[in-house]
Amino acid sequence: MAWRVLGKKGLHASLQEVLLSTNRGVAHFFSSSLGKIPDRPLGAILETAANGGVSSNKCIIRKFHQSLDLLAWKRKIEEAPGLKAPRKEKRVKRENRTQAPVEAPYVPPKQKLTVKSTPEKTIDIFEGMTILELAKRTGAKIGALQEILTNVGEKVESEFDPLSIDIAELVAMEVGINIRRLHSDEGAVLHSRPAVVTVMGHVDHGKTSLLDALRQTSVAAKEAGGITQHLGAFVVDMPSGASITFLDTPGHAAFSAMRARGAAVTDIVVLVVAADDGVMPQTLEAMSHAKAANVPIVVAINKCDKPAADPERVRIQLGSEGLLLEDLGGDVQVVEISAAAKTGLDKLEEALLLQAEMMDLKARTDGPAQAYVVEARLDRGRGPLATAIVKSGTLVCGQYIVVGAEWGRIRAIRDMVGRVTESARPAMPIEIEGLKGLPMAGDDVVVVDSEERARMLSSGRKKKLEKNRLQKVSEERIDIPDSSEEVPQRVELPIIVKADVQGTVQAVTDALKSLNSPQVFVNIVHLGVGPISQSDVDLAQACGACIVGFNIRNLSSAISLAADKANIKICQHRVIYHLLEEIGKLIVETAPGTFETEIAGEAEVLSIFELKGRSKSKGPDVKIAGCRVIDGRFTKSSTMRLLRSGEVVFEGSCASLKREKQDVETVGKGNECGLVIQDCDDFQIGDVIQCLAQVIKKPKFISSESGAVRIEC
């Protein structure tokens, strides 16, 4: 430690300050010898001070240790008010810059996807739209869209560059907006195509029988229960040489979604109405589907050969429902036919061809195809199969396609007879083989350029579907009821659904969900296409579910044995009526029921008896009502209600019930009895006493004539 060179006075003051902090004796030594400091080194001075003023020739520097007295003295000084020195703040050394600051390169901020909060927004996209048009429709910034395009591997040079419809869909899905594809045929050569005709109507009105008569086959005889439970597609060569593609839809109420798909893909709807039955609920529903799809209707009044047939009544009913028939001055053609007798079919053919000629149906045959899935099923040997109808273009074997959220490369194309073909043209029903997964009925078939594009598009759609599913689950979440309010008990019935095709799975699921009631919640835990497997049994055992198999092959002995061992209920049916009836009965058995008060019996007061002067051991005076049971029965353990002039006077428990001086538990209709109600002595002759009973009321399974079912609580 270096000492500063000071003057004599400054040195004396500095040494005094130093030695004051060490020892009082040293300080006293310096205070008496301030003017007598020799010219010696500081170490010698300190040594002399430490030795009590005796100097030494040697320069020895010693460390002084503070004693306990000195520490106590310092503490008193620090604690004394006004003597504590303020702490000095640390000085921050400032940099003296002599050079100009170096300028860092500007990094632009990352573009954020700023889209207006419209969760239900849907935009139209088309082939060749520019980034600028896509930005205007989505509400996102152009820079953000260009960054997305770079991430998906697309080269972007200008915001006016055209985009393919697949890339536009990828970008819109990344932004989080629903899309609707618009296919344009501008500049393409259009050729005439066959009409796609959907046969719709009420169940058992003869739709499939009509198609059998047209194509000289027998399909209705092969259907379980004689009703169609699939959406079938096939081509019929008419006697005139023209060909028409027909779709057959189920008529049962559970298959409403199938009829909606049939109306969406069709050009003409044939509305079949039975002449002996008239307009029914599914007839009106088919009319609404056709009107919603803006599809022309041709009415076929079937079963005109029956004695009870009344075609004029059918015309009046259809006219009253808003269908403008030609007979009533409208433009809807009406044809009277008989599928069983094969009469009037030529008139129906003429009406269909006339309607198709008026519509001038044309489509392009060049370029990638667009198709519509009407059914999907899982084949044990060939894997996922999709039944589709080509809308436009030509579908070629070997192309990469995206169907809904699934993708694949077409391995084989078969017509509805089962023949392998290399390509499919417009209005041609086909079966596509080669998909990686099972698509949903109603999905569009989109042709893409490469496998990478197909994977990317499929992945984006799957993410979108999962997001929509989670959003729907959160919206359907049941709020926790208030504990102060009494809510009916509700039990859960978990069900696993397996069916032969995808469309039937959806129809059965919708029908089962319609059986939900305040007492029983039908929870579909798993859906699948194909036979019941061991994994289905394991899942049912884990969650306590029952398995519903519709129109699938019989169980193997191993699966049946495993289900019996695990005590799992399996319901297998081929007719939708029988399936819904069995599940409805199961729901009724599972329901806990609700406790309700009902009148078990009624009695009229004929006379009044009073017991007075009773001892304290027997209790106070009582009044006895002499009654005759006029309806039902009286039970001693029940609650009694006293009515006078239709108004409730008193309600309480039964204290005593006697018949001919004997205590009894019950009294039947027509018998007389003596009745005492607890804490009630206000009887009058002519009053009515009701016996109330608590009963458990179970829900009821109700099936209407139209095929609709419901659970009524």
XYZ file of C-alpha atoms in Angstrom:
713
model
C 0.000 0.000 0.000
C 1.571 3.279 -1.078
C 1.285 6.355 1.077
C 0.761 9.778 -0.361
C 3.490 12.415 0.164
C 1.925 15.111 2.349
C 3.075 18.151 4.161
C 3.982 17.967 7.810
C 0.552 19.034 8.977
C -1.212 16.809 6.489
C 0.918 13.832 7.460
C 0.242 14.363 11.143
C -3.500 14.520 10.498
C -3.479 11.420 8.276
C -1.463 9.384 10.779
C -3.738 10.480 13.566
C -6.790 9.320 11.623
C -5.174 5.971 10.925
C -4.043 5.384 14.476
C -7.377 6.501 15.945
C -8.904 3.478 14.249
C -6.366 1.161 15.913
C -5.586 2.090 19.513
C -6.216 4.909 21.963
C -2.649 4.718 23.342
C -1.098 5.187 19.986
C -3.372 8.130 19.313
C -2.352 9.750 22.620
C 1.300 9.265 21.704
C 0.887 11.101 18.464
C -1.214 13.865 19.945
C 1.632 14.691 22.373
C 4.377 14.433 19.821
C 2.895 16.039 16.712
C 5.709 18.491 16.326
C 8.544 16.086 17.154
C 8.330 13.496 14.373
C 11.783 12.708 13.095
C 12.552 12.205 9.466
C 12.293 8.458 9.504
C 10.407 5.837 7.468
C 6.777 5.320 8.304
C 7.398 1.718 9.393
C 9.830 2.885 12.072
C 7.374 5.492 13.272
C 4.628 2.915 13.624
C 6.980 0.547 15.433
C 7.999 3.262 17.884
C 4.355 4.038 18.536
C 3.588 0.402 19.153
C 6.451 0.093 21.685
C 5.130 2.953 23.690
C 7.405 5.511 22.111
C 10.684 3.530 22.279
C 12.421 3.476 18.983
C 14.319 0.634 17.445
C 16.944 0.465 14.764
C 15.116 -2.260 12.895
C 12.076 -1.478 10.700
C 9.438 -3.987 11.763
C 5.837 -3.699 10.579
C 3.324 -5.339 12.899
C -0.375 -5.949 12.548
C -2.502 -4.524 15.319
C -5.454 -6.684 16.455
C -8.410 -4.900 17.917
C -9.336 -5.780 21.485
C -12.875 -6.418 22.761
C -12.961 -3.004 24.407
C -12.021 -1.316 21.174
C -14.741 -3.210 19.241
C -17.372 -2.222 21.808
C -16.234 1.390 21.622
C -16.468 1.433 17.822
C -19.954 -0.082 17.964
C -21.152 2.718 20.269
C -19.817 5.319 17.896
C -21.557 3.694 14.886
C -24.867 3.457 16.742
C -24.727 7.029 17.977
C -27.210 9.227 16.118
C -25.666 11.696 13.773
C -22.202 10.183 13.861
C -22.661 7.565 11.151
C -20.950 8.580 7.941
C -23.057 8.234 4.783
C -22.061 5.500 2.408
C -20.486 6.563 -0.808
C -22.122 5.393 -3.992
C -20.068 3.478 -6.497
C -18.918 5.559 -9.374
C -19.632 4.178 -12.793
C -16.872 4.713 -15.244
C -18.126 6.164 -18.462
C -16.657 5.129 -21.722
C -15.094 7.896 -23.725
C -15.862 6.878 -27.293
C -13.469 8.237 -29.800
C -14.845 6.199 -32.743
C -18.284 6.231 -34.323
C -20.550 3.247 -33.374
C -20.570 0.348 -35.807
C -23.931 0.058 -37.604
C -25.493 -3.473 -37.305
C -27.275 -4.855 -40.380
C -31.098 -4.423 -40.287
C -33.012 -7.646 -39.690
C -36.696 -7.316 -40.652
C -39.177 -8.765 -38.133
C -40.762 -12.108 -38.910
C -44.120 -11.837 -40.593
C -46.987 -12.958 -38.384
C -50.186 -14.504 -39.683
C -52.652 -11.786 -38.806
C -56.053 -13.052 -39.813
C -59.375 -11.711 -38.643
C -61.018 -13.927 -36.017
C -63.582 -15.712 -38.155
C -63.582 -19.379 -37.064
C -66.323 -20.338 -39.510
C -64.848 -18.478 -42.494
C -64.758 -20.427 -45.766
C -63.112 -19.164 -48.939
C -63.298 -20.352 -52.533
C -60.068 -21.385 -54.218
C -59.461 -22.289 -57.842
C -56.699 -23.315 -60.205
C -54.351 -20.478 -61.147
C -55.236 -17.980 -58.409
C -52.429 -15.596 -57.433
C -50.858 -14.940 -54.041
C -52.452 -11.494 -54.046
C -55.942 -12.980 -54.541
C -55.300 -15.569 -51.829
C -54.131 -12.854 -49.419
C -57.296 -10.835 -50.039
C -59.529 -13.847 -49.428
C -57.714 -15.129 -46.321
C -56.959 -11.747 -44.786
C -53.267 -12.644 -44.239
C -50.271 -10.606 -45.330
C -48.544 -11.374 -48.606
C -45.175 -11.797 -46.901
C -46.586 -14.404 -44.529
C -48.091 -16.358 -47.417
C -44.815 -16.216 -49.334
C -43.007 -17.615 -46.286
C -45.477 -20.523 -46.131
C -44.944 -21.214 -49.827
C -41.177 -21.284 -49.272
C -41.602 -23.738 -46.399
C -43.633 -26.143 -48.548
C -40.959 -26.066 -51.232
C -42.580 -23.739 -53.765
C -40.469 -21.147 -55.576
C -42.019 -17.697 -55.238
C -40.849 -14.784 -57.359
C -43.812 -12.425 -57.479
C -47.150 -11.989 -55.745
C -48.786 -12.259 -59.171
C -47.507 -15.790 -59.858
C -50.316 -18.328 -60.367
C -50.724 -21.127 -57.812
C -52.041 -24.624 -58.283
C -55.244 -25.425 -56.457
C -53.423 -27.930 -54.208
C -50.846 -25.358 -53.099
C -53.604 -22.798 -52.493
C -55.376 -25.312 -50.263
C -52.161 -26.030 -48.318
C -51.569 -22.324 -47.695
C -55.190 -21.720 -46.644
C -55.070 -24.669 -44.220
C -51.810 -23.338 -42.737
C -53.498 -19.989 -42.167
C -56.405 -21.818 -40.524
C -59.288 -21.102 -42.913
C -61.749 -23.550 -44.438
C -61.701 -23.855 -48.216
C -64.074 -24.850 -50.998
C -62.634 -25.924 -54.330
C -64.030 -24.365 -57.484
C -63.298 -26.337 -60.644
C -63.449 -24.407 -63.883
C -63.801 -25.890 -67.349
C -62.813 -22.712 -69.183
C -60.833 -23.456 -72.326
C -61.465 -27.204 -72.146
C -63.288 -29.255 -74.759
C -66.621 -30.408 -73.329
C -68.274 -33.674 -74.359
C -71.737 -35.031 -73.650
C -71.921 -37.387 -70.698
C -74.567 -39.747 -69.280
C -76.930 -38.466 -66.631
C -76.481 -39.485 -62.988
C -79.906 -40.368 -61.607
C -80.612 -41.000 -57.924
C -83.654 -43.004 -56.897
C -85.078 -41.726 -53.608
C -88.210 -42.201 -51.571
C -89.760 -43.782 -48.512
C -88.767 -47.220 -47.278
C -90.546 -50.141 -48.982
C -91.975 -48.003 -51.767
C -90.187 -50.035 -54.447
C -86.992 -48.122 -55.283
C -84.695 -51.139 -55.625
C -87.422 -53.170 -57.327
C -87.690 -50.413 -59.940
C -83.939 -50.609 -60.608
C -84.157 -54.394 -60.823
C -86.829 -54.034 -63.471
C -84.689 -51.540 -65.394
C -81.534 -53.636 -65.462
C -83.237 -57.048 -65.452
C -81.592 -58.149 -62.201
C -82.705 -59.034 -58.713
C -81.003 -56.925 -56.102
C -83.870 -56.442 -53.675
C -84.055 -60.178 -52.998
C -80.422 -60.090 -51.828
C -80.918 -57.207 -49.406
C -81.411 -58.114 -45.749
C -85.078 -57.732 -44.877
C -85.827 -56.593 -48.427
C -84.639 -53.036 -47.748
C -81.579 -51.293 -49.145
C -78.951 -50.422 -46.552
C -76.158 -49.239 -48.881
C -75.747 -46.557 -51.472
C -75.207 -48.514 -54.675
C -74.136 -47.191 -58.062
C -74.324 -48.875 -61.471
C -74.836 -48.092 -65.167
C -78.026 -49.196 -66.946
C -78.130 -49.446 -70.745
C -81.610 -48.347 -71.746
C -83.529 -50.029 -74.604
C -83.089 -46.869 -76.671
C -79.297 -47.311 -76.590
C -78.590 -44.520 -74.116
C -76.853 -45.245 -70.816
C -77.808 -43.796 -67.426
C -75.876 -44.026 -64.170
C -78.224 -44.886 -61.303
C -77.719 -44.433 -57.564
C -79.928 -46.370 -55.154
C -80.336 -44.813 -51.708
C -81.789 -46.395 -48.545
C -85.197 -45.239 -47.470
C -84.966 -45.835 -43.726
C -84.857 -42.781 -41.474
C -81.400 -43.764 -40.191
C -79.866 -43.329 -43.657
C -80.661 -39.644 -44.101
C -76.970 -38.786 -44.648
C -76.778 -41.296 -47.507
C -79.752 -39.712 -49.228
C -78.143 -36.295 -48.815
C -74.954 -37.582 -50.492
C -76.996 -39.097 -53.303
C -78.722 -35.787 -53.969
C -75.424 -33.890 -53.894
C -73.745 -35.937 -56.629
C -76.733 -36.477 -58.879
C -78.166 -34.689 -61.904
C -81.778 -35.920 -61.664
C -83.757 -37.309 -58.734
C -86.425 -39.965 -59.309
C -88.876 -39.659 -56.416
C -90.634 -43.015 -55.972
C -93.998 -42.874 -54.199
C -96.205 -45.919 -53.616
C -99.697 -45.389 -55.046
C -101.289 -47.359 -52.206
C -99.339 -45.631 -49.407
C -99.001 -42.008 -50.455
C -96.529 -39.370 -49.283
C -94.569 -40.434 -46.172
C -91.902 -38.775 -43.979
C -88.922 -40.024 -45.995
C -90.664 -38.852 -49.181
C -90.754 -35.309 -47.819
C -87.153 -35.624 -46.660
C -86.029 -36.736 -50.142
C -87.839 -33.737 -51.623
C -86.020 -31.379 -49.254
C -82.634 -32.956 -50.141
C -83.321 -32.513 -53.863
C -84.427 -28.903 -53.412
C -81.354 -28.113 -51.279
C -79.083 -29.507 -54.033
C -81.097 -27.658 -56.720
C -81.686 -30.896 -58.645
C -84.744 -31.476 -60.894
C -87.237 -34.148 -59.806
C -89.113 -36.767 -61.814
C -91.942 -38.420 -59.853
C -92.519 -42.160 -60.367
C -95.800 -43.352 -58.814
C -95.124 -47.046 -58.197
C -97.413 -50.005 -57.401
C -100.183 -48.727 -59.687
C -101.208 -52.358 -60.338
C -102.442 -52.858 -56.769
C -106.198 -52.713 -56.026
C -105.721 -49.995 -53.370
C -103.686 -47.766 -55.684
C -104.809 -44.145 -55.927
C -102.391 -42.086 -58.090
C -104.618 -39.016 -57.984
C -104.351 -38.855 -54.177
C -100.548 -38.965 -54.496
C -100.633 -36.075 -56.984
C -102.763 -33.977 -54.628
C -100.455 -34.730 -51.678
C -97.338 -33.786 -53.638
C -98.983 -30.603 -54.881
C -99.947 -29.632 -51.335
C -96.290 -30.080 -50.303
C -95.172 -27.488 -52.853
C -94.100 -29.767 -55.720
C -95.301 -28.223 -58.983
C -96.413 -31.177 -61.133
C -97.069 -30.960 -64.859
C -100.684 -31.968 -64.282
C -101.044 -28.911 -62.040
C -99.323 -26.482 -64.393
C -95.764 -27.016 -63.172
C -92.623 -28.504 -64.735
C -92.185 -31.704 -62.675
C -92.895 -34.806 -64.785
C -95.076 -37.566 -63.291
C -95.012 -41.178 -64.538
C -97.251 -44.030 -63.344
C -95.342 -47.317 -63.221
C -95.375 -50.783 -61.705
C -91.974 -52.300 -60.940
C -93.480 -55.729 -60.246
C -95.510 -55.846 -63.504
C -92.790 -53.910 -65.421
C -95.291 -51.452 -66.841
C -94.632 -47.793 -67.575
C -90.829 -48.236 -67.643
C -90.573 -46.932 -71.207
C -92.383 -43.747 -70.164
C -89.977 -43.317 -67.246
C -86.997 -43.767 -69.597
C -88.443 -41.190 -71.977
C -88.964 -38.726 -69.117
C -85.389 -39.148 -67.854
C -83.824 -38.758 -71.302
C -85.977 -35.673 -71.978
C -84.890 -34.103 -68.691
C -81.216 -34.907 -69.417
C -81.515 -33.426 -72.914
C -82.995 -30.239 -71.481
C -80.096 -29.956 -69.018
C -77.489 -30.486 -71.809
C -75.095 -32.397 -69.558
C -71.458 -32.006 -70.611
C -68.064 -32.436 -68.983
C -64.408 -32.284 -69.961
C -62.566 -35.542 -70.493
C -59.022 -34.155 -70.616
C -56.869 -33.314 -67.608
C -56.946 -34.560 -64.022
C -60.221 -35.958 -62.786
C -62.509 -34.847 -59.998
C -64.603 -37.565 -58.401
C -67.023 -37.959 -55.503
C -66.955 -40.845 -52.996
C -70.404 -42.353 -52.452
C -69.291 -45.333 -50.345
C -66.143 -46.790 -48.758
C -65.419 -50.224 -47.356
C -62.536 -52.325 -46.093
C -61.770 -55.525 -48.004
C -59.807 -58.233 -46.260
C -57.586 -58.941 -49.266
C -57.517 -55.639 -51.201
C -57.536 -53.152 -48.319
C -59.478 -49.849 -48.318
C -61.838 -49.490 -51.296
C -63.726 -46.359 -52.306
C -66.785 -46.365 -54.561
C -66.792 -43.089 -56.491
C -68.414 -41.362 -59.441
C -66.203 -39.283 -61.745
C -67.462 -35.724 -62.200
C -65.051 -34.504 -64.863
C -61.702 -35.371 -66.384
C -60.257 -38.865 -66.688
C -59.027 -40.883 -63.731
C -56.064 -43.044 -64.738
C -54.532 -46.001 -62.957
C -51.203 -45.118 -61.295
C -52.079 -41.520 -60.389
C -51.528 -40.096 -56.897
C -54.800 -39.046 -55.307
C -55.980 -37.467 -52.076
C -59.405 -38.576 -50.850
C -60.513 -36.512 -47.887
C -57.710 -36.892 -45.343
C -56.326 -40.088 -46.918
C -53.957 -40.461 -49.848
C -52.629 -43.224 -52.049
C -51.610 -44.286 -55.522
C -54.295 -45.912 -57.631
C -53.423 -49.583 -57.879
C -56.526 -50.689 -59.741
C -59.789 -49.234 -61.063
C -62.793 -51.519 -61.366
C -66.237 -50.882 -62.775
C -69.348 -51.879 -60.830
C -69.385 -55.302 -62.478
C -65.881 -55.983 -61.141
C -63.900 -55.662 -64.399
C -60.482 -53.973 -64.189
C -60.172 -50.844 -66.345
C -57.269 -48.503 -67.006
C -59.251 -45.256 -66.841
C -62.615 -43.849 -65.834
C -64.541 -41.120 -67.637
C -67.251 -38.714 -66.392
C -70.454 -40.152 -64.872
C -68.812 -43.574 -64.524
C -69.145 -45.332 -61.133
C -65.897 -47.043 -60.188
C -64.156 -48.725 -57.285
C -60.703 -47.321 -56.431
C -58.053 -49.574 -54.904
C -54.711 -48.432 -53.444
C -55.556 -45.940 -50.675
C -53.498 -45.881 -47.486
C -56.547 -45.479 -45.274
C -60.323 -45.632 -45.386
C -61.881 -42.327 -46.514
C -65.221 -40.946 -45.416
C -68.254 -41.273 -47.634
C -68.831 -37.906 -49.271
C -65.154 -36.965 -49.709
C -63.780 -35.515 -52.936
C -61.129 -37.354 -54.961
C -58.320 -34.964 -55.942
C -55.486 -35.875 -58.335
C -52.049 -34.471 -57.377
C -48.682 -34.400 -59.134
C -46.404 -36.297 -56.777
C -46.281 -38.481 -53.700
C -44.753 -35.652 -51.688
C -47.652 -33.341 -52.569
C -50.158 -36.081 -51.677
C -48.531 -36.682 -48.276
C -48.406 -32.966 -47.522
C -52.040 -32.368 -48.466
C -53.213 -35.414 -46.493
C -51.245 -34.342 -43.422
C -52.710 -30.833 -43.527
C -56.254 -32.135 -43.821
C -55.746 -34.545 -40.928
C -54.542 -31.709 -38.721
C -57.560 -29.640 -39.730
C -59.955 -32.508 -38.986
C -58.365 -33.112 -35.588
C -58.612 -29.423 -34.742
C -62.286 -29.361 -35.724
C -62.930 -32.531 -33.728
C -61.356 -31.096 -30.574
C -63.282 -27.858 -31.032
C -66.528 -29.798 -31.397
C -65.769 -31.849 -28.273
C -65.101 -28.683 -26.282
C -68.371 -27.158 -27.502
C -70.311 -30.269 -26.560
C -68.740 -30.412 -23.103
C -71.415 -30.715 -20.433
C -71.211 -28.009 -17.772
C -70.959 -29.117 -14.165
C -74.450 -28.728 -12.684
C -75.052 -26.709 -9.560
C -74.951 -28.977 -6.530
C -77.872 -27.083 -4.980
C -80.148 -28.100 -7.842
C -81.496 -31.595 -8.145
C -80.507 -33.124 -11.454
C -81.649 -36.524 -12.683
C -79.104 -39.299 -12.563
C -77.597 -40.062 -15.965
C -75.659 -43.200 -16.814
C -73.356 -43.791 -19.754
C -73.751 -46.596 -22.276
C -70.465 -47.047 -24.199
C -70.857 -48.698 -27.620
C -68.383 -49.922 -30.256
C -69.803 -49.824 -33.803
C -68.520 -52.081 -36.608
C -70.151 -52.259 -40.050
C -69.337 -53.394 -43.569
C -68.948 -49.983 -45.258
C -68.093 -46.457 -44.145
C -71.470 -44.977 -45.027
C -73.305 -47.586 -42.979
C -71.017 -46.893 -40.016
C -72.027 -43.231 -40.135
C -75.720 -44.070 -40.512
C -75.722 -46.533 -37.596
C -73.761 -44.099 -35.433
C -76.198 -41.253 -36.114
C -79.152 -43.538 -35.402
C -77.662 -44.679 -32.079
C -76.851 -41.117 -31.017
C -80.480 -40.178 -31.653
C -81.392 -42.525 -28.777
C -79.740 -40.244 -26.210
C -82.004 -39.340 -23.322
C -81.746 -37.400 -20.036
C -81.165 -40.706 -18.248
C -78.840 -42.562 -20.643
C -75.978 -41.089 -22.666
C -74.974 -43.193 -25.688
C -71.202 -42.819 -25.990
C -69.690 -44.143 -29.249
C -66.158 -44.988 -28.120
C -64.954 -46.533 -31.382
C -65.982 -46.788 -35.045
C -64.646 -49.239 -37.548
C -65.217 -50.933 -40.869
C -64.856 -54.683 -41.052
C -65.553 -57.700 -38.838
C -65.315 -57.702 -35.054
C -61.719 -58.413 -34.000
C -59.921 -59.324 -30.789
C -58.831 -55.706 -30.326
C -62.512 -54.674 -30.288
C -63.182 -57.213 -27.536
C -60.200 -55.938 -25.531
C -61.361 -52.337 -25.901
C -64.914 -53.277 -24.874
C -63.573 -55.055 -21.801
C -61.439 -52.049 -20.854
C -64.269 -49.490 -21.032
C -67.246 -51.739 -20.291
C -68.834 -51.256 -23.707
C -71.114 -53.423 -25.787
C -70.266 -54.170 -29.423
C -72.678 -53.497 -32.283
C -71.998 -55.330 -35.534
C -74.097 -54.393 -38.545
C -74.142 -56.336 -41.792
C -70.807 -58.057 -41.104
C -69.879 -61.726 -41.193
C -70.518 -63.978 -38.215
C -68.114 -64.091 -35.307
C -65.333 -66.624 -35.242
C -65.396 -69.159 -32.434
C -62.306 -67.603 -30.785
C -63.820 -64.085 -30.732
C -67.166 -65.416 -29.467
C -65.450 -67.371 -26.698
C -63.354 -64.375 -25.652
C -66.461 -62.140 -25.544
C -68.379 -64.654 -23.434
C -65.456 -65.007 -21.043
C -65.198 -61.226 -20.639
C -69.018 -60.956 -20.281
C -69.288 -58.557 -23.248
C -72.608 -58.115 -25.018
C -72.440 -58.328 -28.826
C -75.417 -57.257 -30.962
C -75.214 -58.439 -34.575
C -77.927 -57.548 -37.079
C -78.449 -57.123 -40.808
C -81.659 -55.062 -40.612
C -81.545 -51.594 -39.096
C -85.017 -52.005 -37.531
C -83.913 -54.978 -35.424
C -80.666 -53.330 -34.364
C -82.314 -50.142 -33.109
C -85.015 -52.143 -31.344
C -82.477 -54.223 -29.403
C -80.337 -51.224 -28.461
C -83.471 -49.339 -27.432
C -84.462 -52.143 -25.065
C -80.917 -52.206 -23.674
C -81.110 -48.466 -23.003
C -84.419 -48.902 -21.191
C -82.886 -51.620 -18.992
C -79.782 -49.540 -18.282
C -81.682 -46.349 -17.409
C -81.826 -45.717 -13.644
C -85.332 -44.312 -13.901
C -86.816 -41.391 -12.010
C -88.727 -41.441 -8.747
C -92.214 -40.107 -9.252
C -95.232 -39.807 -7.009
C -98.378 -41.417 -8.298
C -101.833 -42.050 -6.826
C -102.042 -45.678 -5.743
C -105.635 -45.471 -4.446
C -108.548 -43.233 -3.496
C -111.061 -43.522 -0.642
C -114.137 -41.556 0.402
C -114.745 -40.536 4.050
C -118.120 -41.988 5.147
C -118.019 -41.326 8.908
C -115.754 -39.882 11.603
C -114.890 -41.473 14.961
C -113.166 -39.706 17.843
C -111.292 -41.308 20.738
C -111.250 -39.026 23.836
C -109.941 -39.361 27.357
C -106.977 -41.506 26.414
C -104.211 -42.013 28.937
C -100.842 -40.380 28.547
C -99.281 -43.723 27.704
C -101.599 -44.164 24.732
C -101.219 -40.583 23.523
C -103.616 -37.646 22.946
C -107.119 -37.774 21.476
C -107.347 -38.933 17.873
C -109.853 -38.775 15.031
C -110.481 -41.816 12.863
C -111.845 -41.523 9.324
C -114.142 -44.344 8.311
C -113.511 -44.777 4.569
C -114.372 -46.942 1.613
C -111.687 -47.537 -1.015
C -113.205 -46.558 -4.355
C -110.106 -47.043 -6.577
C -106.751 -48.754 -6.334
C -105.465 -49.868 -2.954
C -104.315 -48.316 0.325
C -100.987 -49.153 1.945
C -100.060 -48.310 5.530
C -96.464 -47.329 4.661
C -97.583 -44.772 2.057
C -98.228 -41.039 2.343
C -101.865 -39.884 2.608
C -103.315 -36.753 1.061
C -106.626 -35.232 2.247
C -108.683 -33.451 -0.437
C -111.718 -31.274 0.078
C -113.573 -29.871 -2.927
C -110.608 -30.774 -5.097
C -108.075 -28.835 -2.994
C -105.351 -30.320 -0.812
C -106.095 -29.776 2.887
C -103.413 -31.910 4.537
C -100.683 -34.357 3.592
C -98.921 -36.699 5.998
C -97.974 -40.261 6.829
C -100.431 -42.968 7.815
C -100.449 -43.588 11.601
C -102.941 -46.466 11.635
C -104.872 -48.580 9.132
C -107.493 -51.040 10.385
C -110.127 -53.223 8.856
C -112.737 -54.780 11.178
C -110.696 -53.849 14.274
C -107.605 -55.596 12.867
C -104.399 -53.811 11.908
C -103.684 -54.427 8.235
C -100.976 -53.379 5.816
C -103.134 -52.997 2.688
C -106.790 -52.514 1.860
C -108.104 -53.279 -1.629
C -110.744 -51.650 -3.783
C -114.368 -51.855 -2.505
C -113.408 -52.518 1.144
C -114.036 -50.293 4.157
C -111.350 -49.334 6.642
C -110.439 -47.001 9.500
C -107.692 -44.554 8.785
C -105.643 -42.254 11.031
C -103.340 -39.648 9.498
C -100.481 -38.386 11.657
C -101.208 -34.935 13.207
C -104.478 -34.565 11.279
C -107.860 -34.137 12.976
C -109.726 -32.084 10.360
C -111.871 -34.760 8.702
C -115.279 -34.095 7.197
C -117.760 -36.493 5.683
C -117.390 -36.489 1.904
C -113.647 -35.768 1.889
C -111.430 -37.761 -0.452
C -108.231 -39.380 0.789
C -105.538 -40.344 -1.724
C -102.821 -42.914 -1.109
C -99.536 -41.720 -2.669
C -96.759 -44.100 -3.697
C -93.188 -43.515 -4.914
C -92.490 -45.446 -8.109
C -89.459 -45.673 -10.427
C -90.463 -44.599 -13.916
C -88.363 -46.081 -16.716
C -88.072 -44.474 -20.195
C -89.934 -45.971 -23.142
C -88.642 -47.026 -26.546
C -90.953 -45.665 -29.250
C -90.754 -46.640 -32.921
C -92.901 -44.777 -35.438
C -94.332 -46.110 -38.692
C -91.816 -44.090 -40.688
C -88.948 -46.000 -39.086
C -87.836 -43.190 -36.771
C -87.086 -44.274 -33.213
C -86.691 -42.336 -29.981
C -86.464 -42.784 -26.220
C -89.237 -41.034 -24.307
C -88.673 -40.354 -20.611
